[in-house]
Coordinates of C-alpha atoms in Angstrom, one line a residue:
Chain A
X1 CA 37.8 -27.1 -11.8
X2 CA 34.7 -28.3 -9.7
X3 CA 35.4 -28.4 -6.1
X4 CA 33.6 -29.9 -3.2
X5 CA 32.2 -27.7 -0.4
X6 CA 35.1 -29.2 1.7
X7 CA 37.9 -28.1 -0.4
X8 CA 36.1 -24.8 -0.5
X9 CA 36.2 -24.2 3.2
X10 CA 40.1 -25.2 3.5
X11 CA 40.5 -23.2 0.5
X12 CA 42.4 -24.1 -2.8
X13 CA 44.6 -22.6 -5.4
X14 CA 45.7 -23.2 -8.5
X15 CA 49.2 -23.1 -9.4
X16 CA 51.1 -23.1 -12.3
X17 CA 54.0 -25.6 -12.1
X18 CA 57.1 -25.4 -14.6
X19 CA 60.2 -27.1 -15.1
X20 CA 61.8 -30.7 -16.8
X21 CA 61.0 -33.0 -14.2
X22 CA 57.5 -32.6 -13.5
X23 CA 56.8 -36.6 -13.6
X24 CA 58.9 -36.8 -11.1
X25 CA 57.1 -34.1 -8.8
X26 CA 53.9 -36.0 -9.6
X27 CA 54.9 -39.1 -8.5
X28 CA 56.7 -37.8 -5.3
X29 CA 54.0 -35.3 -4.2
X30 CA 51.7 -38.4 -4.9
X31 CA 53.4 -41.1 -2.5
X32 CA 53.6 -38.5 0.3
X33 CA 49.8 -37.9 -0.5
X34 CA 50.0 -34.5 -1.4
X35 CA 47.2 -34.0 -4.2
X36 CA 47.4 -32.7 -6.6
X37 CA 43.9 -31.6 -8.5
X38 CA 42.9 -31.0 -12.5
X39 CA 46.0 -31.9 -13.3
X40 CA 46.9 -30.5 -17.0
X41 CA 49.7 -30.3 -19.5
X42 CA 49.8 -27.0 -21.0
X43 CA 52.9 -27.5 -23.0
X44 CA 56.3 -29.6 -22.4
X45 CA 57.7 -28.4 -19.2
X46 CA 54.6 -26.3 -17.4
X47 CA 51.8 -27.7 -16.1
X48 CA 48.3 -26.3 -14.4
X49 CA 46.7 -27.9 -11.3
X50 CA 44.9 -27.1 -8.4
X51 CA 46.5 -27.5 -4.9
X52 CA 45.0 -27.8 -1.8
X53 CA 46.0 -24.9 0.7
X54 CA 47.2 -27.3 3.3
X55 CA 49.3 -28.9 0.6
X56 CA 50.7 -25.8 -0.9
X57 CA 53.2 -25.5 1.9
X58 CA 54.5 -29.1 2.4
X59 CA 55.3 -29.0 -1.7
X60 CA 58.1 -26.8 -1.3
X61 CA 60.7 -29.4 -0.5
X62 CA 60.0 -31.6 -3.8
X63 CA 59.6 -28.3 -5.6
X64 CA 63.3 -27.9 -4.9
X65 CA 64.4 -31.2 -5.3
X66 CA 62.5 -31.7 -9.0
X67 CA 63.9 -28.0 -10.1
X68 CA 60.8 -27.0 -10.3
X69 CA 58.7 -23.2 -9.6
X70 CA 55.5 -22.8 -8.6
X71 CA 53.5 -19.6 -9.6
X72 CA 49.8 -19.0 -7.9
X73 CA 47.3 -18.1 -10.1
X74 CA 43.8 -18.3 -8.2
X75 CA 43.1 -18.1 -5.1
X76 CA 39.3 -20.0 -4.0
X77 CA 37.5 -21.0 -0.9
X78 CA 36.7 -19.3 2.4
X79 CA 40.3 -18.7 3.7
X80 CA 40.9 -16.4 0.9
X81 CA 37.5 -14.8 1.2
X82 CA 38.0 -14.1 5.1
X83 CA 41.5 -12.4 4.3
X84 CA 39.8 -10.3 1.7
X85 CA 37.0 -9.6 4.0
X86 CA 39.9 -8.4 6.7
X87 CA 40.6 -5.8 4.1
X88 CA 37.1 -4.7 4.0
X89 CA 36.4 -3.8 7.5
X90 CA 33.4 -1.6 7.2
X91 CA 31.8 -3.9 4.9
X92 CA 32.1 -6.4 7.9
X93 CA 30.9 -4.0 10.6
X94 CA 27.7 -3.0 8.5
X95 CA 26.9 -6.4 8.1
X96 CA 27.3 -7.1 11.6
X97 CA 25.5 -3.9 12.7
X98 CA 22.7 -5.0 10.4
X99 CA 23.0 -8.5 12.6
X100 CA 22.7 -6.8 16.1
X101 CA 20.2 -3.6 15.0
X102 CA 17.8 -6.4 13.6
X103 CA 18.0 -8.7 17.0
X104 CA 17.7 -5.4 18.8
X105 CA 14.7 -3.8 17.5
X106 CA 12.6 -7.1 17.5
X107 CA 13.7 -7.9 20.5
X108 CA 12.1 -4.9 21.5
X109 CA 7.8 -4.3 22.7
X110 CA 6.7 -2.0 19.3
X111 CA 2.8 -2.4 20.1
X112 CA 0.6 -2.8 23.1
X113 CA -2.9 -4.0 22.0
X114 CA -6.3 -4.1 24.6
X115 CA -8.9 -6.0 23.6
X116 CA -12.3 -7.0 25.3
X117 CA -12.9 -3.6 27.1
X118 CA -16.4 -2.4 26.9
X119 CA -16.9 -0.2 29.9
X120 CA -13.1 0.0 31.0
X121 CA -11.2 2.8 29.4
X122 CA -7.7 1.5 27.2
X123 CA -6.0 4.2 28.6
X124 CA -6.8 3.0 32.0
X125 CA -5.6 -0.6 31.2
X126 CA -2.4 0.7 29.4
X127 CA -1.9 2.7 32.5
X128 CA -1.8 -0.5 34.2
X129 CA 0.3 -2.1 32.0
X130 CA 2.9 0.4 32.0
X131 CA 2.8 0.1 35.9
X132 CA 3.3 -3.4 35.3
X133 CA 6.0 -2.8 32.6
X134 CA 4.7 -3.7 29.6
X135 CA 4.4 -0.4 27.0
X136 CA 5.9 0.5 23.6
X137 CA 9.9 0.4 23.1
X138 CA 10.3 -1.8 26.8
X139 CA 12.7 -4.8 25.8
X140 CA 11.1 -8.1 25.5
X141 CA 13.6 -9.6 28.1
X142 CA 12.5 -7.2 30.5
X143 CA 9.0 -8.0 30.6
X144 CA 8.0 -10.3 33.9
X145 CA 6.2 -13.7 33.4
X146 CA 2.5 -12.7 32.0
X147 CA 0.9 -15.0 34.3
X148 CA 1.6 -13.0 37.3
X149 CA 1.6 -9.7 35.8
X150 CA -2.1 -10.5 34.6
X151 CA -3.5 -11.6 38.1
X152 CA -1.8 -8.1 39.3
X153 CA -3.5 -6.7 36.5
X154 CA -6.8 -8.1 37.0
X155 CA -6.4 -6.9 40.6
X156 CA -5.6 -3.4 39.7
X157 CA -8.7 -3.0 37.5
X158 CA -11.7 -3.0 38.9
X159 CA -14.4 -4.7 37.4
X160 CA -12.5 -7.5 34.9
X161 CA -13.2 -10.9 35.7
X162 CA -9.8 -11.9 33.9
X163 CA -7.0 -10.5 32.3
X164 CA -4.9 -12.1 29.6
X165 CA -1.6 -10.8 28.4
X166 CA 0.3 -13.0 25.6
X167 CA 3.0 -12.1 23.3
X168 CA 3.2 -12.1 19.8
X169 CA 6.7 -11.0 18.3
X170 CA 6.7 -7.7 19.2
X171 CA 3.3 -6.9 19.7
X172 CA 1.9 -7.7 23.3
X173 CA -2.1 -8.5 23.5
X174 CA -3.9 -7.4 27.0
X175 CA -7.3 -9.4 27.0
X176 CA -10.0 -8.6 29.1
X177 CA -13.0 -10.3 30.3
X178 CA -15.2 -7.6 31.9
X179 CA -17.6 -8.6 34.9
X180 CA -21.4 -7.9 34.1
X181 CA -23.3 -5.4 36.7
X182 CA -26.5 -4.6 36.2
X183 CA -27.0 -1.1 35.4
X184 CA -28.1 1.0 38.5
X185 CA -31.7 2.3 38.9
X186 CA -31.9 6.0 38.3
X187 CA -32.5 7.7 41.9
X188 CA -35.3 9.3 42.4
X189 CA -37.2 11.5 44.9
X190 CA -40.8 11.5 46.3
X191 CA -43.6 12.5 44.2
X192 CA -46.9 12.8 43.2
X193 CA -48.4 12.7 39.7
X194 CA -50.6 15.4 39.1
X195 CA -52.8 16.7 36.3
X196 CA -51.2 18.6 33.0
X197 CA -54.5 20.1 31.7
X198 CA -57.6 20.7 32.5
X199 CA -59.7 16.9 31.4
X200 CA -61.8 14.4 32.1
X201 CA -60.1 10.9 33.5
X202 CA -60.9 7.9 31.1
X203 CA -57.9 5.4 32.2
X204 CA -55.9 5.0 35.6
X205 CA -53.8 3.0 36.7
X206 CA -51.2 3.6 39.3
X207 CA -48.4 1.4 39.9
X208 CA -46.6 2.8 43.2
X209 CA -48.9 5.5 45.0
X210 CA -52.3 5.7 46.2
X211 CA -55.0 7.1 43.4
X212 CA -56.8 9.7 44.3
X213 CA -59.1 10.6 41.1
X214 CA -61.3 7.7 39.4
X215 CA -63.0 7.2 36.0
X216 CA -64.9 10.0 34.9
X217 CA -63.8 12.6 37.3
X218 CA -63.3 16.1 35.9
X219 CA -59.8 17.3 37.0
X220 CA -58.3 20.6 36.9
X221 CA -54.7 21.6 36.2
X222 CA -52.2 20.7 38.8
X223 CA -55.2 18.6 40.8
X224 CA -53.4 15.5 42.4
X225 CA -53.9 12.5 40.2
X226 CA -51.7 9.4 42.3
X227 CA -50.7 10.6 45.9
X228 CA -47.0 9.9 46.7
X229 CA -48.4 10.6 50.4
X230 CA -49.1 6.7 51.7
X231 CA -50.6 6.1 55.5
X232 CA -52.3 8.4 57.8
X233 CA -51.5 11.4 59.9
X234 CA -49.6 9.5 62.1
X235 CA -48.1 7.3 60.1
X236 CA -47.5 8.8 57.0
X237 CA -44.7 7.7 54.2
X238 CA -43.6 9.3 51.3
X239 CA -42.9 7.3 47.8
X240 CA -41.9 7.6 44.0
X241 CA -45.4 7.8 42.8
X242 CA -45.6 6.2 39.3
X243 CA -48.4 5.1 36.4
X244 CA -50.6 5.8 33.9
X245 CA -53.7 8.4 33.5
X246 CA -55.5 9.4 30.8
X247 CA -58.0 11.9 30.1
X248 CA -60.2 13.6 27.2
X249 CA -59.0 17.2 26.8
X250 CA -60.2 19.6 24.7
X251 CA -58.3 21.8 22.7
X252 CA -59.9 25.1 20.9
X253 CA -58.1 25.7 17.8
X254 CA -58.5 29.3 15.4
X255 CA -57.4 27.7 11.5
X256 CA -56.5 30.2 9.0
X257 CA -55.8 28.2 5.6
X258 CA -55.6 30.4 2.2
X259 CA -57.9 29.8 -0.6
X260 CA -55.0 29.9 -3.1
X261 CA -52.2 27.2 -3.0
X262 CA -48.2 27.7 -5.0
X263 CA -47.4 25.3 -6.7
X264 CA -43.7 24.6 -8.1
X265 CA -43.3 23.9 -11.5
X266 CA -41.1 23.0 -14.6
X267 CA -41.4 25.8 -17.7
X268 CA -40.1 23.0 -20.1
X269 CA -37.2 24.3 -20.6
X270 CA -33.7 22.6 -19.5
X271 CA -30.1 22.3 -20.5
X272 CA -28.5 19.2 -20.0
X273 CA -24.8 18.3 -19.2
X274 CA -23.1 15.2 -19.8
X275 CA -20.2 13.9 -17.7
X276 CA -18.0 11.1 -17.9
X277 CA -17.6 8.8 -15.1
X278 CA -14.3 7.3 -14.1
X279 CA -13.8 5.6 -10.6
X280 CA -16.3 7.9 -8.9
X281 CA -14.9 11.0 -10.3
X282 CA -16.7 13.2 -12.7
X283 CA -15.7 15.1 -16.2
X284 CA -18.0 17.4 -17.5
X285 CA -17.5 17.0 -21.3
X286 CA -20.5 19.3 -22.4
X287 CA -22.6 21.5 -21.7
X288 CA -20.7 24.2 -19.8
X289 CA -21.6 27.6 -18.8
X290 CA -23.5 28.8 -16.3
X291 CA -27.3 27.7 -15.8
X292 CA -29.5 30.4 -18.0
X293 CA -32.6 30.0 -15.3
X294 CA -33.4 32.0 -12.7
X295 CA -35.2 28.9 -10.3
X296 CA -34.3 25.8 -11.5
X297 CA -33.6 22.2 -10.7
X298 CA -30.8 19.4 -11.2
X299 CA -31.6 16.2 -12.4
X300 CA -29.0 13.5 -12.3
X301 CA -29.0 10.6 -14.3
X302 CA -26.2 8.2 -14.1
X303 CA -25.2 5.2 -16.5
X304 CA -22.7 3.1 -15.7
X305 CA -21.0 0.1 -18.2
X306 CA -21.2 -3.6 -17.7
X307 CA -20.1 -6.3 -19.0
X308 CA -21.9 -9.7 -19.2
X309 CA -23.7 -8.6 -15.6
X310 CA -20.3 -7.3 -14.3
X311 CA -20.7 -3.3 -13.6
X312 CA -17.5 -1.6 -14.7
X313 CA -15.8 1.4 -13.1
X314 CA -16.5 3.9 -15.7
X315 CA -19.5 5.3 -17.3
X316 CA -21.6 8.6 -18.0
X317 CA -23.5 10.6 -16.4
X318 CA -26.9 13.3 -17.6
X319 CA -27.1 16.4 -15.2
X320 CA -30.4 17.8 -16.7
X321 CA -31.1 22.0 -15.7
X322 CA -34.4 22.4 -15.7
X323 CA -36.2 25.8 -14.9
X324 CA -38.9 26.0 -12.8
X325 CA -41.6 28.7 -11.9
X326 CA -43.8 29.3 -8.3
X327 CA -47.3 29.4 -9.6
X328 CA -50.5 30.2 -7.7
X329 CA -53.4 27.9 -8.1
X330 CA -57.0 28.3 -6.5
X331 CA -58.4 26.0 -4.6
X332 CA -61.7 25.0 -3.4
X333 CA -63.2 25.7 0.0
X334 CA -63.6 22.1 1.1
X335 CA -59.8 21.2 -0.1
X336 CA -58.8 24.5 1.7
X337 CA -60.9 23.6 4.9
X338 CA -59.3 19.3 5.2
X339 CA -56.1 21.1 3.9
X340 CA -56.4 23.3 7.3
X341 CA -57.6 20.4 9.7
X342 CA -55.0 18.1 8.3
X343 CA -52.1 20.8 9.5
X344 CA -54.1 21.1 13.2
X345 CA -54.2 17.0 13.5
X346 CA -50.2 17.0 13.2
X347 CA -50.1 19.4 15.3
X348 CA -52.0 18.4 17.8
X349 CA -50.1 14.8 17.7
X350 CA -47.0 16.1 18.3
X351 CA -48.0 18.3 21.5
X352 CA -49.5 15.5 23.0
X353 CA -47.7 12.6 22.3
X354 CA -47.4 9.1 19.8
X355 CA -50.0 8.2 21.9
X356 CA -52.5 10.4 21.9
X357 CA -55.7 9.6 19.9
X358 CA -58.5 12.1 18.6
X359 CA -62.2 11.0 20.0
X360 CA -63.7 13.8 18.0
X361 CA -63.5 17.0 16.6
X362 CA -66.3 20.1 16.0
X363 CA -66.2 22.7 13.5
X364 CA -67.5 25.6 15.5
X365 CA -67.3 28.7 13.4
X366 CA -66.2 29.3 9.7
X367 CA -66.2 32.4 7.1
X368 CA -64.6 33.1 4.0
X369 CA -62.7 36.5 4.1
X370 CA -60.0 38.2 1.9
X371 CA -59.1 34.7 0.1
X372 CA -58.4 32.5 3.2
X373 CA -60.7 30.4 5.2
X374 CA -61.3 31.5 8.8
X375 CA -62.0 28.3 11.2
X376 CA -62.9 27.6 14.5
X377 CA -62.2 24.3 15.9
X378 CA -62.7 22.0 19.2
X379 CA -61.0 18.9 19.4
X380 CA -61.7 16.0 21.8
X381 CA -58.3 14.1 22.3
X382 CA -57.6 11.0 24.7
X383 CA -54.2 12.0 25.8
X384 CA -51.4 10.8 28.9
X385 CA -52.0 13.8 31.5
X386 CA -49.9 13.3 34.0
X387 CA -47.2 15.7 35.5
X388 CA -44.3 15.4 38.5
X389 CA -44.7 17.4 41.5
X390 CA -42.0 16.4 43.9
X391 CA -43.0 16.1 47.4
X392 CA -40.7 18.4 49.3
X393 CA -41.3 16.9 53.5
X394 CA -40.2 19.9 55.4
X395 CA -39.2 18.6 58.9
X396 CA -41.4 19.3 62.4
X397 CA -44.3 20.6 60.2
Chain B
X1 CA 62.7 -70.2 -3.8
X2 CA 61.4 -67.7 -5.3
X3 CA 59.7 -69.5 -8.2
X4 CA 58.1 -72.0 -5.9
X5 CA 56.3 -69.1 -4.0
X6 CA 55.2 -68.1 -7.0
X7 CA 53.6 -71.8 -8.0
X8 CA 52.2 -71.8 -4.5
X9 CA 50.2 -68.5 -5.1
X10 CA 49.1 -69.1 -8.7
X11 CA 48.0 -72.3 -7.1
X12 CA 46.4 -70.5 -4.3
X13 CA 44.2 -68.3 -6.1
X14 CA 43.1 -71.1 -8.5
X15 CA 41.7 -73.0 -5.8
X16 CA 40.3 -70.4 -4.0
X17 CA 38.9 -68.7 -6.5
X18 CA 40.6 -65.3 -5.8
X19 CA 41.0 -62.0 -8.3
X20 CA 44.1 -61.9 -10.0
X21 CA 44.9 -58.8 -9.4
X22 CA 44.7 -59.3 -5.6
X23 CA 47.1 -61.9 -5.7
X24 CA 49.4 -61.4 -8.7
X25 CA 49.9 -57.6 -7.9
X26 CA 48.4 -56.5 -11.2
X27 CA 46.8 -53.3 -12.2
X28 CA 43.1 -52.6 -12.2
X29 CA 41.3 -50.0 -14.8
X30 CA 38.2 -49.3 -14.7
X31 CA 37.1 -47.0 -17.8
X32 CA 33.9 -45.4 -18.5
X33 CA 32.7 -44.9 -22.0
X34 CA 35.9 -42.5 -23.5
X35 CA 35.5 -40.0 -21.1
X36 CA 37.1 -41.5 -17.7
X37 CA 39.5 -43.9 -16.8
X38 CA 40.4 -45.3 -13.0
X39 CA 43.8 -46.9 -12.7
X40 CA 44.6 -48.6 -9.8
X41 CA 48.1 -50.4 -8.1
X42 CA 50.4 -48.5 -10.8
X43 CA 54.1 -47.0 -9.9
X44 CA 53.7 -43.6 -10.8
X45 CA 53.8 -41.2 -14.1
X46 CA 56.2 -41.4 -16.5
X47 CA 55.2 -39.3 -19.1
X48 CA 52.3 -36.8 -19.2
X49 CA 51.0 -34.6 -21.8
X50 CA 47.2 -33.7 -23.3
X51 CA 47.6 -36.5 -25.7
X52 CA 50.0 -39.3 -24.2
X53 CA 49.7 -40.7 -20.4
X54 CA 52.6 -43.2 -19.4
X55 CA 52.2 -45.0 -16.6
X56 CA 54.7 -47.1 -14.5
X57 CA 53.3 -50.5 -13.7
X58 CA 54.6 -53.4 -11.0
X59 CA 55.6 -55.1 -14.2
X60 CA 55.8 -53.1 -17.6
X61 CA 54.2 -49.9 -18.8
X62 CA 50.7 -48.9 -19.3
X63 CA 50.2 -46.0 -22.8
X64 CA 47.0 -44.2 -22.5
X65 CA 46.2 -42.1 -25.7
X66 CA 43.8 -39.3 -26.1
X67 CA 42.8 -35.6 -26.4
X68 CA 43.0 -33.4 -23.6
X69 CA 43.3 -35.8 -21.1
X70 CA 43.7 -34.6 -17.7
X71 CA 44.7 -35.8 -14.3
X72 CA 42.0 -35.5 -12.0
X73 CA 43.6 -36.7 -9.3
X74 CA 47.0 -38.5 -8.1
X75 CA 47.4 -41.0 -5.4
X76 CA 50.4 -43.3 -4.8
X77 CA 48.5 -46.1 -6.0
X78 CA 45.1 -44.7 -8.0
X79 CA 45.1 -42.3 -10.8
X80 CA 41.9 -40.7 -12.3
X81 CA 42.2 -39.8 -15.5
X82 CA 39.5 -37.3 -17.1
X83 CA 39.5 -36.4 -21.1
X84 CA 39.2 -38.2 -24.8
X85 CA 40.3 -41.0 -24.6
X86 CA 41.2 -43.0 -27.6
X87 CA 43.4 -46.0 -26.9
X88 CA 44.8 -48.0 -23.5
X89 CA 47.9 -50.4 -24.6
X90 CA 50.3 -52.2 -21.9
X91 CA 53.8 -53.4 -22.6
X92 CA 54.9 -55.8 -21.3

């Protein structure tokens, strides 16, 4: 029996009708427009058909009249399904309870999200938020319009140009625009700049202060390079004295550099390992055991598969042992000597700066004794000499 | 009287051009394929079983014939008829 949605929502059943004058009931249900659906024979004096539920009550009296019994034998539509719901009242509770904890928990704040803060601490905006309201589990209808809470907001922290806050489900979003300060000069006291080492001025050039040593002057450690000290005795000021000077100092150096030199290297023989590769995960497959050598080195060589230029996730991998030995070679004087004067350049570099550059360099003594070179060296290096002495004005002197 | 009325009408729908069942209070079927058959203006059921539906008419009887032929649905005047449906005869 196909039924439309209406019929389904007043609900219908069907009924089994029997008795002799079941024309008669047909016609009589029929002119007082009961209606009667599907309509079948199933043998001389009973009958199948579907009745509306409305219906089913005002067919008594031509039921009675006719001789005729009714029997119900299916029950469809929603008035049937409600009373069998009614029977099932914690199936209906759960589904309502699903209903209401759903509407609840989005109706709730779950996340509070900052974005734009450089300088400005989340913590410190969330802090404000909260003050405001707005934090994880508040409800949504609880929340007070965003465009004034964000003009509090933007009050409340200092330095933000603008504050956002939007809403999206249950995730609110605090934007921030921070305002750009420039960054503040680091303070300083009075000073002069004064000499580092013992040298010989080639380059200055002071940019606050008043020089005190030209081009060419010898100076001595701790002699005042740029005065911080401006005026005379009467008036006298004191300021952050600041530039550049540069001098030629020497430095002695005493190089010791052996006449012999170890080397490191492979015996020749080696024990290699294979692995397979999966997914960035190594298998050793052979090769196991501890390594045989006493000094010895690991080479890795890995392979991995491809296909038509695509590199697959798997493939194999050679871990070659290979023993190695410390062996002592000679070497000549004159490799031994550059070897030695190389080793005082770098050092020299990285006392006195990037900058520094060596003018010139004189081998002043050298003897061979016991298998190591013995040198004495003097080198001439242009180098930033300048040190801070702060100027400490000590009142009514 | 009521033969003259009767002149009057047949004259009536001549002329005007009107259905006959309209004016002579006749029945109207409308059948599709063997499967469905619409019956309207007939004065209810007389007989009904899967194979034989008989049908009171203003004037007469109509006999439909079939295979499990079932009443879709019953109105005073319409009747839907749903099945096999083999042969329609009306006596007159």
């Amino acid at each position: 029996m196909r039924l439309s949605w209406l019929d389904k929502m007043r609900g219908v059943v069907t009924v089994r009708l029997r008795g002799n004058g079941l024309e008669s009931l047909m016609n009589a249900a029929a002119a007082d427009g009961l209606q009667l659906l599907s309509l079948r024979r199933t043998s001389l004096d009973e009958a199948l058909c579907g009745l509306r539920l409305q219906d089913l009550f005002r067919i008594r009296p031509y039921l009675r009249r006719t001789g005729c019994r009714l029997r119900i034998t299916g029950r469809h539509g929603l008035p049937f399904m409600l009373a069998k719901l009614e029977r099932r009242k914690f199936f209906v509770a759960g589904m309502l309870l699903f209903f209401v904890g759903m509407y609840l928990l989005s109706s709730l704040v779950w996340r509070v999200e900052v974005k734009g803060n450089d300088k400005i601490s989340a913590d410190l905006v969330l802090q404000a938020a909260r003050e405001e309201g707005i934090y994880p589990f508040q409800w949504s209808f609880r929340l007070q319009p965003f465009d004034a809470v964000s003009k509090r907001m933007a009050t409340k922290l200092p330095g933000t140009a603008w504050v956002g806050v939007q809403k999206h489900g249950t995730k609110v979003t605090i934007e921030l625009v921070e305002t750009t300060t420039p960054d503040a000069k680091p303070l300083m006291s009075p000073r002069h700049l004064i000499a580092s080492e013992d040298a010989v001025v080639t380059h200055i050039m002071a940019e606050t202060g008043r020089p005190v040593v030209r081009k060419n002057t010898r100076v001595k450690k701790g002699d005042v390079l740029i005065s911080g000290l401006l005026g005379d005795e009467e008036k006298e000021e004191t300021v952050v004295a600041d530039g550049t000077v540069k001098g030629l100092v020497w430095h002695e150096y005493n190089i010791v550099s052996p006449l012999t030199r170890t080397v490191k290297v492979y015996t020749g023989e080696r024990k290699v390992q294979w692995f397979a590769v999966v997914g960035g995960r190594a298998l050793q497959v052979s090769g196991f055991g501890s390594a045989p050598f006493g000094q010895y080195e690991k080479v890795r060589q890995e392979q991995q598969a491809a296909w038509r230029g695509i590199s697959l996730p798997f493939g194999r991998m050679k871990q070659s042992i290979m023993e190695t030995r410390l062996e002592k070679r000679p070497v000549t004087k004159e490799e031994a000597r550059a070897d030695g004067l190389l080793q005082a350049r770098a050092d020299i570099l990285t006392k006195a700066g990037e900058d520094a550059i060596i003018r010139d360099e004189n081998l002043l003594h050298e003897k061979t004794e016991n298998g190591k070179v013995y040198m004495k060296v003097l080198f001439e290096v242009e180098q930033s000499i300048t040190t801070e002495m702060p100027l400490v004005h000590i009142q009514g002197e | 009287m009521r033969r003259f009325g009767q002149k009057l009408r047949k004259w009536t729908a001549e002329v005007l051009d009107l259905p006959q069942d309209v004016v002579f209070d006749l029945p109207r079927m409308t059948m599709i394929g063997d499967r469905q058959l619409y019956i309207e203006n007939h004065r209810g059921v007389l007989h009904f079983s899967p194979e034989k539906l008989r049908l009171a008419l203003p004037s007469g009887e109509l006999e439909v014939l079939g295979q499990e032929l079932v009443i879709r649905g019953i109105w005073t005047e319409e009747v839907f008829i749903e099945g096999i449906i083999v042969q329609v005869q009306i006596n007159g």
